[in-house]
CSV table of C-alpha atoms in Angstrom, one decimal:
chain,number,residue,atom,x,y,z
A,30,LEU,CA,54.3,47.7,9.8
A,31,TRP,CA,53.7,44.1,10.7
A,32,ARG,CA,50.6,42.0,9.7
A,33,GLY,CA,49.4,38.5,10.7
A,34,ASN,CA,47.0,35.8,9.7
A,35,VAL,CA,45.7,33.0,11.8
A,36,VAL,CA,46.6,29.8,9.8
A,37,ARG,CA,45.0,27.3,12.1
A,38,THR,CA,43.5,26.8,15.5
A,39,GLU,CA,42.8,23.6,17.4
A,40,THR,CA,41.2,23.0,20.8
A,41,HIS,CA,41.8,19.9,22.9
A,42,ASP,CA,40.1,20.0,26.4
A,43,ASP,CA,41.9,22.8,28.2
A,44,LEU,CA,44.5,23.5,25.5
A,45,ILE,CA,44.2,25.9,22.6
A,46,VAL,CA,46.8,25.7,19.8
A,47,VAL,CA,47.1,28.7,17.4
A,48,VAL,CA,49.4,28.9,14.4
A,49,ILE,CA,50.0,32.4,13.0
A,50,HIS,CA,51.8,33.7,9.9
A,51,ILE,CA,53.4,37.1,10.7
A,52,PHE,CA,54.9,39.3,8.0
A,53,SER,CA,56.0,42.8,7.3
A,54,GLU,CA,54.0,45.0,4.9
A,55,ASP,CA,56.9,45.0,2.4
A,56,GLN,CA,57.3,41.2,2.6
A,57,THR,CA,60.9,41.5,3.8
A,58,ILE,CA,60.1,39.6,7.0
A,59,SER,CA,58.1,36.4,7.3
A,60,LEU,CA,57.8,34.1,10.2
A,61,HIS,CA,55.4,31.7,11.9
A,62,ALA,CA,54.4,31.5,15.5
A,63,ILE,CA,52.7,28.7,17.4
A,64,SER,CA,51.0,29.4,20.7
A,65,PHE,CA,50.0,26.8,23.3
A,66,ILE,CA,47.4,28.3,25.6
A,67,LYS,CA,46.3,26.4,28.7
A,68,THR,CA,43.0,27.3,30.3
A,69,LEU,CA,41.2,26.6,33.5
A,70,ASN,CA,37.5,27.4,34.0
A,71,SER,CA,37.6,29.4,30.8
A,72,LYS,CA,40.5,31.6,31.9
A,73,ILE,CA,44.1,31.5,30.5
A,74,ILE,CA,46.5,30.1,33.0
A,75,SER,CA,49.6,29.9,30.8
A,76,ILE,CA,50.9,30.6,27.3
A,77,ASP,CA,54.0,29.1,25.6
A,78,GLU,CA,55.0,30.5,22.2
A,79,TYR,CA,57.5,29.5,19.7
A,80,PHE,CA,58.7,31.4,16.6
A,81,SER,CA,60.4,30.3,13.4
A,82,ASP,CA,61.8,32.4,10.5
A,83,ASP,CA,60.7,31.5,7.0
A,84,ILE,CA,64.1,31.5,5.5
A,85,GLU,CA,66.2,29.1,3.5
A,86,PRO,CA,67.8,26.4,5.6
A,87,PRO,CA,71.5,26.7,6.3
A,88,ALA,CA,73.9,24.8,4.0
A,89,TRP,CA,74.8,22.3,6.7
A,90,ARG,CA,71.1,21.3,7.0
A,91,LYS,CA,70.8,21.0,3.2
A,92,ALA,CA,74.0,18.8,3.1
A,93,MET,CA,72.6,16.5,5.8
A,94,ARG,CA,69.1,16.5,4.3
A,95,VAL,CA,67.7,17.5,7.7
A,96,GLY,CA,64.0,18.5,7.5
A,97,ILE,CA,61.5,18.6,4.6
A,98,ASN,CA,59.5,21.3,2.9
A,99,ILE,CA,56.0,21.7,4.2
């Protein structure tokens, strides 16, 4: 069974941004999703979503020091 928590929401004019933490009940799966929701006259006209696993970075990223912990 999967669960989710809304981490953050932001609204800017006709754009709603939502960050969600999604995880399995047994904590074996954890990921974050971010949704960009465009509206027009209070109706959704488009949604773009991006997902990212919450896993250790691969060795090549660690070696190159790409990215930072948030």
